[in-house]
Amino acid sequence: MTLKKLLTRLNFFDTHALQQRESEEGLSKVIEKLQEKERQLRVTISLERDEEERELLQQELSIVVSQTRKGTELLARIREEGDS
Amino acid sequence: MKGTLQKVMLPTILVILAYGFWISPDFKEIAAGVAIFLFGMLALEEGFKAFTGGTLEKILKKTTNKLWKSISFGVVSTSIMQSSSLVSVITISFLGAGLIGLSEGIGIIFGANLGTTTGAWLVAGFGLKVKISAYAMPMLVFGVIMIFQKSRHLKGIGYILTGLGFLFLGIHHMKEGFETFKSAIDLAEYAVAGYPGLFLFTLIGIFATVVMQSSHATLVLIITALAAQQISYENALALAIGANVGTTITAILGALSSNELGKRLAGAHLIFNVVTGLIAIAFIHQLLVAVDLISAYVGIAEADYTLKLAVFHTLFNLIGIVVMIPFTNHLVGFLERVIKSEPDKYAQPKYLNESALEFADAALEAMRMETARVYTMATDVIAKGLSLDKQKILSDAKLKTVIAQHARAIDYDIDDVYEHEIKRLCSAILDFTNKLSSADPVIARQISRIRMANQSILIALKDVKHLQKNMKRYIASDNPEISAEYNRLRQRIAKVIRRLEKIRASGETSVTSILSLDALKLTLEKNMGLLHERMNELIRGGKVSAEMAISLMNDSNYTYSIIHNLIQINHNYLKSEEGTETEAEHMIALNREEIGTVLADNRETAE
């Protein structure tokens, strides 16, 4: 392995790569938490009897689903940038 | 007076030093050693500042909730940073920012006094016995390379390495200087025995530390002079006592621009160190016996006075802590009586003070706390402006009932509170953000969020002022349609305030608090659509007059803006501190267009 390759792998001095890694980590963690929130919301909705409350929870669920989708797309884009 | 003194002091010191350099090259080497040592401390301080981005703040919050914990925190942090002055200034700024209480602050100061004694051990046990200048050179080279890196943390490591390198180099020069100085003049001949000597050298120790603003530097100077037998052991002890008292000057200077909390802590620091110094002077003979016994027990040679000095330094600070701990609460009470809070004519910033500006972390936390305070005041004003009671809004009662209970409009001068309280405080926060302008993009981003949160507070209040005019007219109108619509607007704002309070309360535990705001944004957009539909029906059905319809249209826009800004305040304020997850949340948060898409999808599903 050449020295250049080794340094690229270590990426120790590359602040851009470091930031990218941090963003990736942050997004993964938040997506995980959103997925857990989505699971909990689905359980709560199935148990909710009040129609109005159910509608509100359903609304929140739609937001969480959209956020998860947006997060996943952002993560994929960052990973793509990292690979190129 | 202070300015004149400063104007005279500096040239006098410079002239004395220049004369000293001229007559003695050895003195020049010692002074250069001190200068290099102090420069090292500055670099070390700069290095630690790079690591205060949230970390120090979190550690402080977790590790200072009990007296023993805050003392341990003081010991450990001072041992690592090797500067009790730095720790005390940080403590004052965090106290001023409301991060910790006075008792916790006092605990840290007690601990810092003990922690600073590790410096004496390091220099006496390691610095004089090993050729530490050999370590200094590589540290300086590696350090400078690191300083040139872009990463904040690498830069920080660079400054720490450079700082340590300069500290070692400084000690080396002081040591060399005293070694050669010894052959020319024997300072030991000027040693004064007995209590007069004790008092004289204590005063010299105080003076030297005030000038150098570092007890550490004074102590290193004492130890190196003692190692070269330039001062007697007894006089070295007195100098160490003086250095301990003199070091409080940094805290006092730091507290001058702080609020009353910072001043109280500096007072506690002064009292602790003076009392400790007096105990050491009063019981000097007993302490000497104790030092001999401890030294013999741990295997320190009879004639190893430098290590004995380190034992003495630790022992008398430890005694000070043991003596003062039972009086901590009395000390807090005493300081609160002596240093009183200034009465407020108009709202004054509570957390913003100049000393917080020393550290970006403390300054940001101060601004966050102040913004939170203004937000609390603003929601109170909004509730009153809507003729509602905030406590009732935040209670578990049904909002419909709360609104019904407050059906009568109440006169409330929003302008007066806006001008004299909210605007003043927001301006103070914005001024403070300008003083903290940072090149660091992470800090700049956080400052910008705090700024935007404050701007949103001002806009929301202006909108409430506009809304108030017609609302007062229509909530108890004879026309049930218009009255119902205006009460609906009130209910909507109250609902958002209640929900935001819940999100804020869960802010510490909820990991996606910023994202929780998106659901509120969706409700806002949805309700706006519903209102427009209803408004068209009312106009078509001739249920409201044209004048009422125009008022309702304008006021629905004000309501939209109030809710939007309330959400924005929380979006920018909630977890405005930097972190990878916070940043990710800000990235994922949906914008207006995306919220619109979710709303359209929901409508389609419903149909």
XYZ file of C-alpha atoms in Angstrom:
691
model
C 0.000 0.000 0.000
C 1.390 3.393 -0.923
C 1.760 6.107 1.683
C -0.872 8.211 -0.071
C -3.404 5.389 0.057
C -2.600 4.738 3.685
C -3.157 8.387 4.585
C -6.422 8.446 2.641
C -7.603 5.415 4.558
C -6.619 6.944 7.865
C -8.172 10.246 6.823
C -6.682 11.710 9.969
C -5.871 15.098 8.550
C -8.910 15.345 6.278
C -11.425 17.535 8.078
C -13.990 17.210 5.270
C -14.003 13.422 5.621
C -14.257 13.794 9.373
C -17.287 16.066 9.063
C -18.861 13.670 6.575
C -18.372 10.777 8.970
C -19.927 12.801 11.792
C -22.948 13.704 9.640
C -23.332 10.046 8.667
C -23.209 8.938 12.295
C -25.676 11.615 13.393
C -28.153 10.790 10.628
C -27.981 7.035 11.293
C -28.688 7.557 14.981
C -31.616 9.928 14.371
C -33.103 7.596 11.727
C -32.914 4.709 14.192
C -34.739 6.805 16.773
C -37.358 7.880 14.236
C -37.971 4.237 13.312
C -38.481 3.426 16.966
C -40.844 6.402 17.303
C -42.775 5.179 14.256
C -43.131 1.705 15.782
C -44.378 3.161 19.071
C -46.843 5.461 17.284
C -48.317 2.533 15.337
C -48.880 0.644 18.599
C -50.474 3.717 20.245
C -52.738 4.309 17.238
C -53.952 0.709 17.268
C -54.898 1.083 20.932
C -56.464 4.558 20.709
C -60.278 4.619 20.861
C -60.859 8.404 20.621
C -61.334 9.281 16.944
C -59.971 12.838 17.213
C -56.870 11.701 19.080
C -56.353 8.895 16.577
C -56.409 11.416 13.752
C -53.785 13.556 15.493
C -51.546 10.539 16.058
C -52.027 9.483 12.443
C -50.919 12.960 11.409
C -47.808 12.685 13.577
C -47.087 9.281 12.076
C -47.199 10.696 8.558
C -44.641 13.312 9.613
C -42.350 10.712 11.175
C -42.554 8.562 8.035
C -41.632 11.559 5.850
C -38.780 12.495 8.156
C -37.408 8.950 8.073
C -37.617 8.963 4.272
C -35.847 12.340 4.063
C -33.164 11.186 6.511
C -32.559 7.971 4.572
C -32.218 9.901 1.306
C -29.780 12.356 2.897
C -27.741 9.489 4.320
C -27.578 7.737 0.956
C -26.433 10.969 -0.697
C -23.693 11.532 1.884
C -22.494 7.952 1.507
C -22.457 8.329 -2.275
C -20.371 11.530 -1.969
C -18.005 9.713 0.361
C -17.495 6.860 -2.081
C -16.875 9.075 -5.117
C -7.251 55.766 39.838
C -7.007 52.224 38.524
C -6.024 53.527 35.074
C -3.299 55.824 36.467
C -1.894 52.975 38.551
C -1.766 50.767 35.484
C -0.074 53.528 33.478
C 2.663 53.888 36.126
C 3.014 50.188 36.979
C 3.807 48.877 33.505
C 6.689 51.265 32.620
C 8.124 50.827 36.149
C 8.153 47.035 35.832
C 9.672 47.261 32.351
C 12.426 49.649 33.526
C 13.257 47.474 36.549
C 13.404 44.380 34.356
C 15.564 46.116 31.727
C 17.972 47.279 34.446
C 18.067 43.769 35.881
C 18.854 42.284 32.449
C 21.648 44.800 31.984
C 23.387 44.009 35.268
C 22.777 40.270 35.336
C 22.540 37.865 32.377
C 21.474 35.145 34.855
C 18.515 37.238 35.977
C 17.692 37.643 32.284
C 17.639 33.862 31.855
C 15.393 33.403 34.919
C 13.012 36.117 33.723
C 12.970 34.627 30.214
C 12.188 31.274 31.817
C 9.210 32.821 33.624
C 8.070 34.541 30.405
C 8.308 31.292 28.416
C 6.484 29.449 31.210
C 3.662 32.015 31.203
C 3.454 31.864 27.421
C 3.167 28.092 27.742
C 0.250 28.554 30.096
C -1.462 30.842 27.591
C -1.024 28.229 24.866
C -2.319 25.514 27.199
C -5.359 27.637 27.990
C -5.986 28.198 24.280
C -5.751 24.457 23.726
C -8.302 23.624 26.384
C -10.677 26.239 24.994
C -10.862 24.164 21.802
C -12.253 21.262 23.779
C -14.919 23.219 25.605
C -17.440 22.851 22.759
C -20.171 21.325 24.870
C -17.992 18.743 26.579
C -16.938 20.851 29.534
C -20.481 22.065 29.970
C -21.882 18.510 30.075
C -19.192 17.346 32.488
C -19.857 20.364 34.719
C -23.581 19.666 34.862
C -23.093 16.026 35.773
C -20.172 16.280 38.144
C -20.989 19.184 40.399
C -24.336 18.287 41.943
C -22.789 17.347 45.315
C -20.064 19.118 47.320
C -17.642 16.186 47.224
C -18.216 15.890 43.484
C -17.519 19.558 42.851
C -14.372 19.405 45.018
C -13.197 16.336 43.075
C -14.013 18.131 39.820
C -11.877 21.077 40.956
C -8.975 18.782 41.884
C -9.075 16.779 38.648
C -9.627 19.687 36.254
C -6.876 21.784 37.852
C -4.494 18.825 37.861
C -5.105 18.340 34.138
C -5.091 22.010 33.136
C -2.355 22.892 35.627
C -3.923 26.260 36.313
C -6.224 27.021 39.219
C -6.707 30.516 37.793
C -8.074 29.092 34.556
C -10.417 26.781 36.455
C -11.611 29.611 38.703
C -12.246 31.931 35.741
C -14.163 29.139 33.949
C -16.128 28.497 37.151
C -16.997 32.191 37.474
C -18.176 32.318 33.871
C -20.288 29.173 34.288
C -21.698 30.489 37.544
C -22.504 33.779 35.855
C -24.185 31.814 33.081
C -26.298 30.009 35.679
C -24.867 26.582 34.880
C -23.923 25.887 38.482
C -24.864 27.244 41.894
C -22.657 29.138 44.352
C -22.093 26.122 46.657
C -20.992 23.999 43.686
C -18.750 26.835 42.530
C -17.199 27.097 45.979
C -16.606 23.334 45.948
C -14.776 23.626 42.638
C -12.628 26.465 44.000
C -11.738 24.390 47.096
C -10.797 21.502 44.816
C -8.836 23.761 42.456
C -6.676 24.872 45.398
C -5.780 21.278 46.085
C -5.426 20.420 42.393
C -2.927 23.215 41.845
C -0.552 21.559 44.323
C 0.021 18.729 41.825
C 2.091 21.294 39.916
C 4.552 21.498 42.807
C 4.822 17.696 42.833
C 5.398 17.558 39.095
C 8.106 20.203 39.129
C 9.777 19.069 42.344
C 9.549 15.357 41.624
C 9.936 15.281 37.869
C 10.954 18.664 36.497
C 14.130 19.021 38.552
C 15.280 15.435 38.406
C 14.787 14.757 34.703
C 16.157 16.889 31.901
C 12.723 17.996 30.802
C 13.999 20.379 28.144
C 14.688 17.220 26.117
C 10.927 16.625 25.974
C 10.176 20.262 25.256
C 11.682 20.373 21.742
C 9.703 17.506 20.141
C 6.548 18.754 21.857
C 7.014 22.194 20.336
C 7.629 20.756 16.853
C 4.627 18.409 16.949
C 2.531 21.078 18.581
C 3.208 23.712 15.932
C 2.453 21.207 13.115
C -0.873 20.444 14.802
C -1.684 24.153 15.213
C -1.549 24.550 11.435
C -4.290 21.938 10.930
C -7.823 23.001 10.099
C -9.608 20.765 12.603
C -10.502 22.546 15.828
C -9.550 19.542 17.925
C -6.198 18.989 16.212
C -5.472 22.688 16.678
C -6.397 22.267 20.358
C -4.010 19.324 20.744
C -1.363 21.444 19.007
C -1.805 24.291 21.486
C -1.702 21.881 24.437
C 1.530 20.264 23.185
C 3.086 23.655 22.462
C 1.938 24.875 25.864
C 3.530 21.912 27.639
C 6.682 22.346 25.537
C 6.971 25.988 26.579
C 6.230 25.117 30.219
C 9.090 22.610 30.211
C 11.399 25.001 28.384
C 10.542 27.763 30.844
C 11.319 25.530 33.834
C 14.612 24.552 32.200
C 15.658 28.201 31.753
C 14.651 29.110 35.302
C 16.678 26.160 36.584
C 19.726 27.081 34.485
C 19.432 30.729 35.498
C 19.377 29.940 39.209
C 22.258 27.469 38.880
C 24.592 30.098 37.362
C 23.115 32.918 39.467
C 24.238 30.979 42.521
C 27.905 31.386 41.614
C 27.527 35.192 41.329
C 25.209 36.194 44.170
C 23.948 34.140 47.093
C 20.381 35.268 47.702
C 20.241 32.930 50.684
C 22.319 35.529 52.553
C 19.269 37.809 52.486
C 17.062 35.199 54.140
C 15.097 36.552 57.084
C 14.426 34.198 59.949
C 11.398 33.955 62.259
C 7.956 35.548 61.912
C 9.206 38.802 60.275
C 10.691 36.655 57.499
C 7.483 34.661 57.273
C 5.347 37.781 56.796
C 7.863 39.484 54.490
C 8.173 36.496 52.156
C 4.419 35.891 52.218
C 3.977 39.451 50.963
C 6.673 38.904 48.302
C 4.831 35.714 47.242
C 1.544 37.643 46.968
C 3.209 40.414 44.962
C 5.008 38.012 42.583
C 1.782 36.106 41.919
C -0.228 39.274 41.354
C 2.354 40.445 38.818
C 2.621 37.089 37.026
C -1.081 36.244 37.513
C -0.075 32.648 38.115
C 0.625 30.924 41.420
C 1.971 28.086 39.355
C 4.709 30.233 37.860
C 5.558 31.627 41.305
C 5.717 28.126 42.734
C 7.982 26.869 39.963
C 10.199 29.882 40.561
C 10.267 29.111 44.299
C 11.069 25.444 43.744
C 13.840 26.130 41.247
C 15.320 28.807 43.538
C 15.068 26.419 46.482
C 16.725 23.628 44.477
C 19.606 25.989 43.704
C 19.693 26.926 47.421
C 19.049 30.553 46.599
C 16.339 30.847 49.236
C 15.966 29.140 52.569
C 13.385 26.397 53.108
C 11.411 28.538 55.626
C 11.270 31.491 53.263
C 10.175 29.198 50.422
C 7.251 28.034 52.580
C 6.233 31.643 53.207
C 6.467 32.402 49.480
C 4.207 29.407 48.757
C 1.623 30.732 51.242
C 1.824 34.140 49.562
C 1.420 32.586 46.100
C -1.740 30.876 47.313
C -3.247 34.169 48.425
C -1.996 36.122 45.403
C -3.597 33.712 42.940
C -7.064 34.966 43.902
C -6.317 38.176 41.980
C -7.115 36.443 38.664
C -10.499 35.355 39.996
C -11.175 38.834 41.370
C -10.307 40.431 38.022
C -12.503 37.887 36.234
C -15.395 38.633 38.590
C -15.253 42.416 38.146
C -17.244 42.166 34.934
C -19.365 39.264 36.159
C -22.755 39.467 37.850
C -23.238 39.226 41.608
C -22.857 35.425 41.471
C -19.387 35.685 39.974
C -18.437 38.341 42.540
C -19.634 36.099 45.373
C -17.504 33.227 44.093
C -14.431 35.443 43.814
C -15.178 36.547 47.398
C -15.335 32.909 48.502
C -12.025 32.242 46.739
C -10.373 35.178 48.518
C -11.779 34.190 51.928
C -10.719 30.560 51.501
C -7.176 31.391 50.461
C -6.681 34.093 53.111
C -8.031 31.814 55.871
C -5.842 28.945 54.625
C -2.847 31.278 54.539
C -3.521 32.519 58.084
C -3.866 28.949 59.363
C -0.573 28.042 57.679
C 1.202 31.053 59.242
C -0.308 30.503 62.695
C 0.532 26.809 62.784
C 3.747 26.929 60.777
C 5.788 24.999 63.375
C 3.197 22.238 63.741
C 2.916 22.069 59.961
C 6.686 21.714 59.621
C 6.639 18.792 62.050
C 3.761 17.225 60.110
C 5.634 17.727 56.812
C 8.725 16.021 58.283
C 6.632 13.106 59.531
C 4.786 12.674 56.221
C 8.027 13.024 54.252
C 9.724 10.388 56.383
C 6.680 8.138 56.016
C 6.568 8.372 52.196
C 10.351 8.098 51.903
C 11.344 11.657 50.994
C 14.969 12.340 51.931
C 15.603 14.616 54.927
C 17.359 17.220 52.765
C 14.982 17.050 49.772
C 13.420 20.439 50.483
C 11.763 20.814 47.097
C 9.610 17.716 47.611
C 9.029 18.764 51.209
C 7.718 22.072 49.885
C 5.279 20.129 47.669
C 4.152 18.164 50.754
C 3.680 21.437 52.649
C 1.740 23.007 49.797
C -0.635 20.031 49.566
C -0.981 19.729 53.340
C -1.963 23.301 54.066
C -4.460 23.406 51.200
C -5.951 20.136 52.407
C -6.246 21.542 55.934
C -7.911 24.633 54.472
C -10.532 22.468 52.748
C -11.168 20.366 55.873
C -11.566 23.530 57.971
C -13.783 25.329 55.448
C -16.153 22.516 54.375
C -18.361 22.740 57.502
C -18.684 26.485 56.915
C -19.640 26.295 53.237
C -23.315 27.099 53.830
C -22.423 29.934 56.248
C -19.999 31.244 53.646
C -22.737 31.200 50.984
C -25.117 33.020 53.370
C -22.475 35.579 54.287
C -21.580 36.317 50.666
C -25.240 36.607 49.679
C -25.718 39.168 52.460
C -22.615 41.178 51.609
C -22.839 41.080 47.803
C -26.473 41.792 46.997
C -28.252 41.573 43.642
C -28.916 44.932 42.048
C -32.606 45.886 42.010
C -34.130 45.915 38.517
C -35.901 49.032 37.328
C -36.477 47.504 33.942
C -35.661 43.976 32.937
C -31.936 43.370 33.078
C -30.138 40.436 31.482
C -29.641 37.822 34.149
C -27.087 35.556 32.553
C -25.113 37.748 30.156
C -21.821 38.983 31.549
C -18.466 39.891 30.116
C -16.613 37.057 31.838
C -18.815 34.531 30.011
C -17.338 35.885 26.765
C -13.973 34.374 27.740
C -15.255 30.953 26.721
C -17.527 30.407 23.753
C -19.246 27.584 25.608
C -20.135 29.692 28.613
C -21.210 32.573 26.389
C -23.481 30.339 24.297
C -25.015 28.782 27.387
C -25.564 32.266 28.855
C -27.333 33.343 25.672
C -29.450 30.176 25.629
C -30.492 30.689 29.242
C -31.293 34.343 28.570
C -33.268 33.424 25.429
C -35.199 30.813 27.427
C -35.942 33.490 30.002
C -37.181 35.923 27.345
C -39.256 33.158 25.741
C -40.934 32.428 29.088
C -41.664 36.154 29.521
C -42.895 36.425 25.922
C -45.353 33.514 26.225
C -46.655 35.148 29.393
C -47.179 38.399 27.453
C -48.838 36.508 24.585
C -51.240 34.801 27.012
C -52.128 38.104 28.672
C -52.428 39.790 25.278
C -55.011 37.148 24.370
C -56.796 37.825 27.698
C -55.741 34.391 28.954
C -53.815 33.070 31.939
C -50.602 31.211 31.080
C -50.840 28.947 34.122
C -54.272 27.807 32.950
C -52.970 27.269 29.425
C -50.221 25.023 30.781
C -52.583 23.141 33.105
C -54.310 19.869 32.220
C -57.671 21.597 31.831
C -59.426 21.358 28.455
C -58.466 24.400 26.406
C -62.047 24.938 25.305
C -62.998 25.308 28.969
C -60.057 27.649 29.640
C -61.122 29.860 26.714
C -64.733 29.843 27.906
C -63.613 30.883 31.389
C -61.763 33.859 29.903
C -64.481 35.148 27.618
C -64.083 38.802 28.674
C -61.357 40.927 27.119
C -58.795 42.344 29.555
C -56.835 45.582 28.999
C -53.159 44.790 28.807
C -50.479 47.145 27.491
C -48.272 44.908 25.331
C -46.308 47.918 24.060
C -45.068 48.807 27.533
C -43.779 45.279 28.265
C -42.432 45.012 24.737
C -40.411 48.229 24.952
C -39.209 48.012 28.539
C -38.631 44.319 28.976
C -38.653 42.065 25.937
C -37.030 44.435 23.429
C -34.334 45.448 25.930
C -33.478 41.865 26.706
C -33.509 40.765 23.067
C -31.259 43.726 22.192
C -28.887 42.751 24.997
C -28.745 39.196 23.647
C -28.168 40.401 20.080
C -25.407 42.759 21.317
C -23.853 39.847 23.149
C -23.936 37.685 20.008
C -22.045 40.432 18.186
C -19.338 40.444 20.844
C -18.934 36.695 20.454
C -18.660 36.739 16.657
C -16.548 33.724 15.919
C -14.681 32.464 12.890
C -15.456 28.915 13.974
C -18.359 27.811 11.746
C -19.828 25.577 14.457
C -20.024 28.437 16.965
C -21.153 30.882 14.269
C -24.047 28.524 13.431
C -25.116 28.339 17.060
C -24.920 32.137 17.424
C -27.001 32.550 14.302
C -29.711 30.206 15.695
C -29.894 32.132 18.960
C -30.149 35.381 17.000
C -32.997 34.004 14.876
C -34.833 32.728 17.959
C -34.748 36.245 19.435
C -35.908 37.828 16.195
C -38.850 35.382 16.139
C -39.756 36.382 19.714
C -39.960 40.034 18.684
C -42.036 39.274 15.565
C -44.470 37.064 17.523
C -45.044 39.803 20.088
C -45.609 42.475 17.428
C -48.186 40.174 15.821
C -49.978 39.615 19.130
C -50.170 43.375 19.517
C -51.931 43.660 16.137
C -54.199 40.698 16.853
C -55.152 42.041 20.274
C -56.961 45.069 18.851
C -59.729 43.199 16.991
C -59.712 40.225 19.319
C -60.728 42.427 22.251
C -63.576 43.695 20.118
C -64.861 40.375 18.852
C -64.349 37.615 21.469
C -67.459 38.729 23.320
C -69.283 39.973 20.204
C -73.030 39.613 19.827
C -72.327 37.877 16.546
C -71.744 34.231 17.608
C -69.948 33.361 14.345
C -67.223 35.997 14.630
C -66.860 35.427 18.360
C -66.378 31.667 17.744
C -63.736 32.320 15.076
C -61.719 34.673 17.294
C -61.928 32.243 20.208
C -60.738 29.518 17.859
C -57.688 31.666 17.002
C -56.981 32.113 20.716
C -57.369 28.395 21.322
C -55.004 27.563 18.484
C -52.233 29.773 19.877
C -52.823 28.452 23.411
C -52.659 24.871 22.137
C -49.296 25.510 20.482
C -47.904 27.155 23.645
C -49.012 24.115 25.660
C -47.578 21.613 23.173
C -44.289 23.524 22.888
C -43.966 23.552 26.662
C -44.310 19.768 26.658
C -41.680 19.385 23.945
C -39.366 21.766 25.815
C -39.849 19.862 29.058
C -38.904 16.624 27.341
C -36.005 18.349 25.539
C -33.326 16.682 27.685
C -34.681 13.180 27.242
C -36.420 13.311 23.894
C -33.862 12.744 21.214
C -35.975 14.089 18.399
C -37.433 17.215 20.015
C -36.625 19.406 17.011
C -38.397 16.948 14.734
C -41.455 16.918 17.007
C -42.048 20.506 15.886
C -42.845 19.300 12.359
C -46.163 17.851 13.541
C -47.078 21.316 14.825
C -46.151 22.841 11.475
C -48.451 20.363 9.762
C -51.335 21.248 12.089
C -50.689 24.932 11.424
C -50.929 24.502 7.666
C -53.970 22.247 7.969
C -55.841 24.656 10.253
C -55.017 27.572 7.990
C -56.668 25.729 5.102
C -59.725 24.926 7.225
C -60.039 28.528 8.366
C -60.037 29.803 4.789
C -62.782 27.346 3.875
C -64.881 28.434 6.854
C -64.254 32.103 6.174
C -65.531 31.743 2.604
C -68.676 30.058 3.935
C -69.248 32.854 6.479
C -68.880 35.542 3.819
C -71.021 33.663 1.278
C -73.719 33.049 3.879
C -73.656 36.704 4.958
C -73.034 35.607 8.544
C -70.324 38.227 9.093
C -70.040 41.786 7.827
C -67.396 42.776 5.264
C -65.516 44.659 7.983
C -65.510 41.558 10.213
C -64.375 39.375 7.313
C -61.416 41.676 6.548
C -60.429 41.765 10.227
C -60.627 37.986 10.443
C -58.555 37.565 7.297
C -55.799 39.857 8.641
C -55.911 38.353 12.091
C -55.766 34.792 10.812
C -52.527 35.802 9.099
C -51.223 37.287 12.372
C -52.180 34.062 14.155
C -50.369 32.046 11.521
C -47.294 34.238 11.982
C -47.445 34.009 15.808
C -47.623 30.206 15.734
C -45.001 29.974 13.005
C -42.616 32.172 15.022
C -43.293 30.315 18.257
C -42.306 27.101 16.451
C -39.262 28.819 14.930
C -38.091 30.076 18.338
C -38.134 26.531 19.635
C -36.614 25.149 16.457
C -33.633 27.464 16.868
C -33.456 27.395 20.636
C -34.121 23.726 21.393
C -30.774 21.967 21.567
C -29.061 24.875 19.847
C -25.838 23.419 21.200
C -23.892 21.588 18.588
C -23.852 17.823 18.314
C -23.892 15.359 15.468
C -27.475 14.309 16.230
C -28.707 17.881 16.650
C -27.202 18.751 13.302
C -28.850 15.688 11.762
C -32.202 16.756 13.238
C -31.830 20.202 11.706
C -31.071 18.521 8.351
C -34.066 16.175 8.544
C -36.616 18.772 9.770
C -39.199 19.274 7.029
C -39.509 22.603 5.230
C -42.812 24.270 4.333
C -42.947 22.648 0.909
C -42.376 19.181 2.349
C -45.026 19.772 5.008
C -47.381 20.771 2.160
C -46.683 17.464 0.382
C -47.432 15.470 3.567
C -50.664 17.438 3.972
C -51.699 16.741 0.373
C -50.905 13.019 0.802
C -52.994 12.907 3.996
C -55.921 14.559 2.205
C -55.721 12.052 -0.639
C -55.698 9.139 1.817
C -58.717 10.585 3.630
C -60.638 10.977 0.378
